[in-house]
C-alpha positions as CSV (number, residue, x, y, z in Angstrom):
1,X,90.8,128.9,123.1
2,X,94.3,130.4,123.1
3,X,95.9,130.7,119.7
4,X,99.6,130.0,119.3
5,X,102.3,131.7,117.2
6,X,104.5,129.6,114.9
7,X,107.4,128.2,116.8
8,X,105.9,128.8,120.3
9,X,106.0,126.0,122.8
10,X,102.7,124.3,123.5
11,X,101.6,120.9,124.9
12,X,100.4,118.1,122.6
13,X,96.8,117.0,122.7
14,X,94.5,114.1,122.2
15,X,91.5,115.4,120.3
16,X,88.0,114.1,121.2
17,X,85.9,114.8,118.1
18,X,82.3,115.2,119.4
19,X,79.4,115.2,116.9
20,X,76.6,114.6,119.4
21,X,76.7,116.9,122.4
22,X,74.1,114.8,124.2
23,X,75.8,111.5,123.7
24,X,79.5,112.1,124.3
25,X,80.6,110.1,127.3
26,X,82.1,107.1,125.5
27,X,84.3,109.3,123.3
28,X,85.5,111.3,126.3
29,X,86.3,108.2,128.2
30,X,88.5,106.9,125.3
31,X,90.2,110.3,125.0
32,X,90.9,110.3,128.7
33,X,92.4,106.9,128.5
34,X,94.8,108.0,125.7
35,X,95.7,111.2,127.4
36,X,96.7,109.3,130.5
37,X,98.5,106.6,128.5
38,X,100.5,109.0,126.4
39,X,100.7,111.8,129.0
40,X,99.2,114.4,126.7
41,X,96.5,117.0,127.1
42,X,93.0,116.7,125.9
43,X,90.8,119.0,123.7
44,X,87.1,118.6,123.1
45,X,86.4,119.5,119.5
46,X,83.0,120.3,117.9
47,X,82.8,121.2,114.2
48,X,79.9,123.5,113.2
49,X,79.7,122.2,109.6
50,X,76.3,123.2,108.0
51,X,76.5,120.0,105.9
52,X,75.8,118.0,109.1
53,X,74.5,120.4,111.8
54,X,72.5,123.5,112.6
55,X,74.2,124.1,115.9
56,X,76.3,127.2,116.1
57,X,79.8,127.5,117.5
58,X,78.3,129.6,120.4
59,X,75.8,127.0,121.3
60,X,78.4,124.2,121.0
61,X,80.9,126.1,123.2
62,X,78.4,126.3,126.0
63,X,77.9,122.5,125.9
64,X,81.6,121.9,125.6
65,X,82.3,124.0,128.6
66,X,80.1,121.9,130.8
67,X,81.5,118.6,129.4
68,X,85.1,120.0,130.0
69,X,84.2,120.5,133.7
70,X,83.4,116.8,134.1
71,X,86.9,115.8,133.0
72,X,89.3,114.9,135.8
73,X,92.8,114.7,134.4
74,X,96.3,115.7,135.7
75,X,97.0,117.3,132.3
76,X,95.7,120.3,130.5
77,X,92.2,119.9,129.1
78,X,90.1,122.4,127.1
79,X,87.6,122.7,124.3
80,X,87.0,124.5,121.0
81,X,84.1,124.8,118.6
82,X,85.1,125.6,115.0
83,X,83.0,126.6,112.0
84,X,83.9,125.2,108.6
85,X,84.2,122.1,106.5
86,X,84.8,119.0,108.6
87,X,87.4,117.7,106.2
88,X,89.5,120.9,106.2
89,X,89.4,121.2,110.0
90,X,90.2,117.5,110.6
91,X,93.2,118.0,108.2
92,X,94.4,121.0,110.3
93,X,94.2,119.6,113.8
94,X,97.9,118.7,113.8
95,X,99.0,122.3,113.4
96,X,96.0,124.2,114.7
97,X,95.5,122.2,117.9
98,X,98.8,120.5,118.1
99,X,97.0,117.2,118.1
100,X,98.7,113.8,118.1
101,X,95.6,111.7,117.9
102,X,91.9,112.2,117.1
103,X,89.2,110.0,118.7
104,X,85.8,109.4,117.1
105,X,83.0,106.9,117.3
106,X,81.5,105.5,114.1
107,X,78.0,104.4,113.0
108,X,78.5,101.7,110.4
109,X,74.8,101.1,110.1
110,X,73.9,104.6,109.0
111,X,73.5,105.6,105.3
112,X,72.4,109.1,106.2
113,X,74.4,111.6,104.3
114,X,74.0,114.2,107.1
115,X,75.5,111.8,109.6
116,X,79.1,112.9,110.1
117,X,80.1,109.5,111.5
118,X,78.7,107.2,108.8
119,X,81.3,105.0,107.1
120,X,81.3,107.1,103.9
121,X,81.6,110.4,105.7
122,X,84.3,109.1,108.1
123,X,86.3,108.0,105.1
124,X,85.8,111.2,103.2
125,X,86.5,113.6,106.0
126,X,89.3,111.7,107.7
127,X,91.2,110.8,104.6
128,X,93.4,113.9,104.8
129,X,94.1,113.7,108.5
130,X,97.8,114.3,109.2
131,X,97.5,112.7,112.7
132,X,96.5,109.2,113.7
133,X,92.8,108.7,114.3
134,X,91.1,106.2,116.5
135,X,87.7,104.9,115.6
136,X,85.4,102.7,117.7
137,X,81.9,101.3,117.4
138,X,80.8,99.2,120.4
139,X,84.2,99.0,122.2
140,X,84.1,100.4,125.7
141,X,87.1,102.2,127.1
142,X,86.6,100.9,130.6
143,X,86.8,97.3,129.4
144,X,90.0,97.7,127.3
145,X,93.6,98.0,128.4
146,X,95.1,97.1,125.1
147,X,96.5,93.8,126.3
148,X,96.7,92.3,122.8
149,X,96.7,94.3,119.6
150,X,97.0,93.4,115.9
151,X,99.5,95.2,113.6
152,X,98.7,94.5,110.0
153,X,101.9,94.3,108.0
154,X,102.4,94.6,104.2
155,X,105.1,95.4,101.7
156,X,104.7,99.2,101.7
157,X,107.5,101.5,102.8
158,X,105.2,103.6,105.0
159,X,104.8,100.6,107.4
160,X,107.5,102.2,109.6
161,X,105.1,104.8,111.0
162,X,102.5,102.2,112.1
163,X,105.2,100.1,113.7
164,X,106.2,103.2,115.6
165,X,102.7,103.7,116.9
166,X,102.4,100.0,117.8
167,X,105.6,100.4,119.9
168,X,103.8,103.2,121.9
169,X,101.2,100.6,123.0
170,X,103.9,98.1,123.8
171,X,105.9,100.5,125.8
172,X,103.1,102.5,127.5
173,X,100.4,99.8,127.9
174,X,102.5,96.6,127.9
175,X,100.6,95.3,124.9
176,X,101.4,92.0,123.2
177,X,101.6,92.7,119.5
178,X,100.4,90.3,116.8
179,X,102.2,90.9,113.6
180,X,99.6,89.8,111.0
181,X,100.7,89.2,107.4
182,X,100.4,86.9,104.4
183,X,103.2,86.1,102.0
184,X,103.4,87.4,98.4
185,X,103.9,85.5,95.2
186,X,105.8,88.4,93.8
187,X,109.5,88.1,94.8
188,X,110.0,91.9,95.1
189,X,106.9,92.4,97.3
190,X,107.9,89.5,99.5
191,X,111.4,91.0,100.0
192,X,109.8,94.3,101.0
193,X,107.5,92.5,103.4
194,X,110.5,90.7,104.9
195,X,112.3,94.0,105.4
196,X,109.3,95.6,107.1
197,X,108.8,92.6,109.4
198,X,112.5,92.7,110.2
199,X,112.3,96.4,111.1
200,X,109.3,95.8,113.3
201,X,110.9,92.9,115.2
202,X,114.1,94.9,115.7
203,X,112.2,97.9,117.2
204,X,110.0,95.7,119.4
205,X,113.0,93.7,120.6
206,X,114.8,97.0,121.5
207,X,111.9,98.0,123.6
208,X,111.4,94.5,125.0
209,X,107.9,94.3,123.6
210,X,106.3,90.9,123.3
211,X,105.2,89.9,119.8
212,X,103.5,87.0,118.0
213,X,103.6,86.3,114.3
214,X,100.3,85.5,112.7
215,X,101.0,84.1,109.2
216,X,97.8,83.9,107.1
217,X,97.7,81.5,104.1
218,X,95.0,83.5,102.5
219,X,96.6,85.6,99.7
220,X,93.4,86.6,98.0
221,X,91.7,88.6,100.8
222,X,93.1,92.1,101.6
223,X,95.3,91.8,104.7
224,X,93.5,94.4,106.8
225,X,90.2,92.8,106.2
226,X,91.6,89.4,107.3
227,X,93.2,91.2,110.3
228,X,90.0,92.8,111.6
229,X,88.1,89.5,111.2
230,X,90.9,87.8,113.2
231,X,90.8,90.5,115.9
232,X,87.1,90.3,116.3
233,X,87.1,86.5,116.4
234,X,90.1,86.3,118.8
235,X,88.9,89.1,121.1
236,X,91.9,91.4,120.5
237,X,91.9,94.9,121.9
238,X,93.0,97.1,118.9
239,X,94.0,96.9,115.3
240,X,96.5,99.3,113.7
241,X,96.1,99.9,109.9
242,X,97.1,102.4,107.3
243,X,94.8,103.8,104.6
244,X,95.1,103.4,100.9
245,X,97.2,106.3,99.4
246,X,97.2,105.3,95.7
247,X,94.0,103.8,94.5
248,X,94.6,101.5,91.6
249,X,93.3,98.5,89.8
250,X,92.7,96.3,92.9
251,X,90.8,99.1,94.8
252,X,88.7,99.9,91.7
253,X,87.5,96.3,91.4
254,X,87.5,95.1,95.0
255,X,86.9,98.3,96.9
256,X,88.9,100.1,99.6
257,X,90.0,97.8,102.4
258,X,89.3,100.5,105.0
259,X,85.7,100.7,104.0
260,X,85.4,96.9,104.3
261,X,87.1,97.1,107.7
262,X,84.8,99.9,109.0
263,X,81.7,98.0,107.9
264,X,83.0,95.0,110.0
265,X,83.9,97.1,113.0
266,X,82.1,95.9,116.2
267,X,83.9,95.3,119.5
268,X,87.5,96.0,118.3
269,X,88.6,99.6,117.8
270,X,91.0,100.7,115.1
271,X,93.9,103.1,114.9
272,X,94.2,104.4,111.4
273,X,97.2,106.2,109.9
274,X,97.1,108.0,106.6
275,X,100.1,107.7,104.3
276,X,101.9,111.0,103.6
277,X,105.1,112.2,102.0
278,X,106.0,114.0,105.2
279,X,106.2,112.4,108.7
280,X,104.1,113.7,111.5
281,X,104.5,111.5,114.6
282,X,104.1,112.0,118.3
283,X,107.1,113.6,120.0
284,X,108.2,112.3,123.5
């Protein structure tokens, strides 16, 4: 694949992360859907990480070339097989491949340490991703047009980035957005939540995006965990969450909300955003 010099113009890409070169169609279908929705190119990515596979980059490239020939898109589509640690390569996809989103399936029934898409490995390897990553279990791309999506809202300042991503779905897929939240007992946290909800409503109103407020009375269960249960029960099409940046007392005793979410994942896919000091969002 062509390498680019710093500052050189290049297209942006949706990255389809393939770990099984014989069972790839569902991932490619999702990647094609996002490429069409966002009007971006598509790159098939295979990582030859000896921790998980014995397949070489040469072997993988031959398979990727054939898969790439099956893709029918009006935008650039290509493939690349890279050798190295999965975590490092996932982290670098923003700059290395000019990625805006990474697509992967997940196997939340697997405890195999050599399975790159087990819950533990997904959390470990994707935790440093600088671009949004989309994870699905049983959700089918051909059955999902993102009619109704759930945006989990909390008191953290980084909420603005996931609001921005939610607006893409409202603008490009005409999604109705459920703003899911619960109130805080702490006055300061509640004030921050109010500011975040106010920002979201203003942005969605400016783009004429339809919203609904889902106010949970449950203050004891983590908001994201409640939101995925709500989405699964109410047949929503997507959840948008952010991962835990600073693990503290609550996470030590009650566990990461994203691990609980992924263990629940069934028919509703998730778009995850990692919190960062810098901002790395999709340009238009």
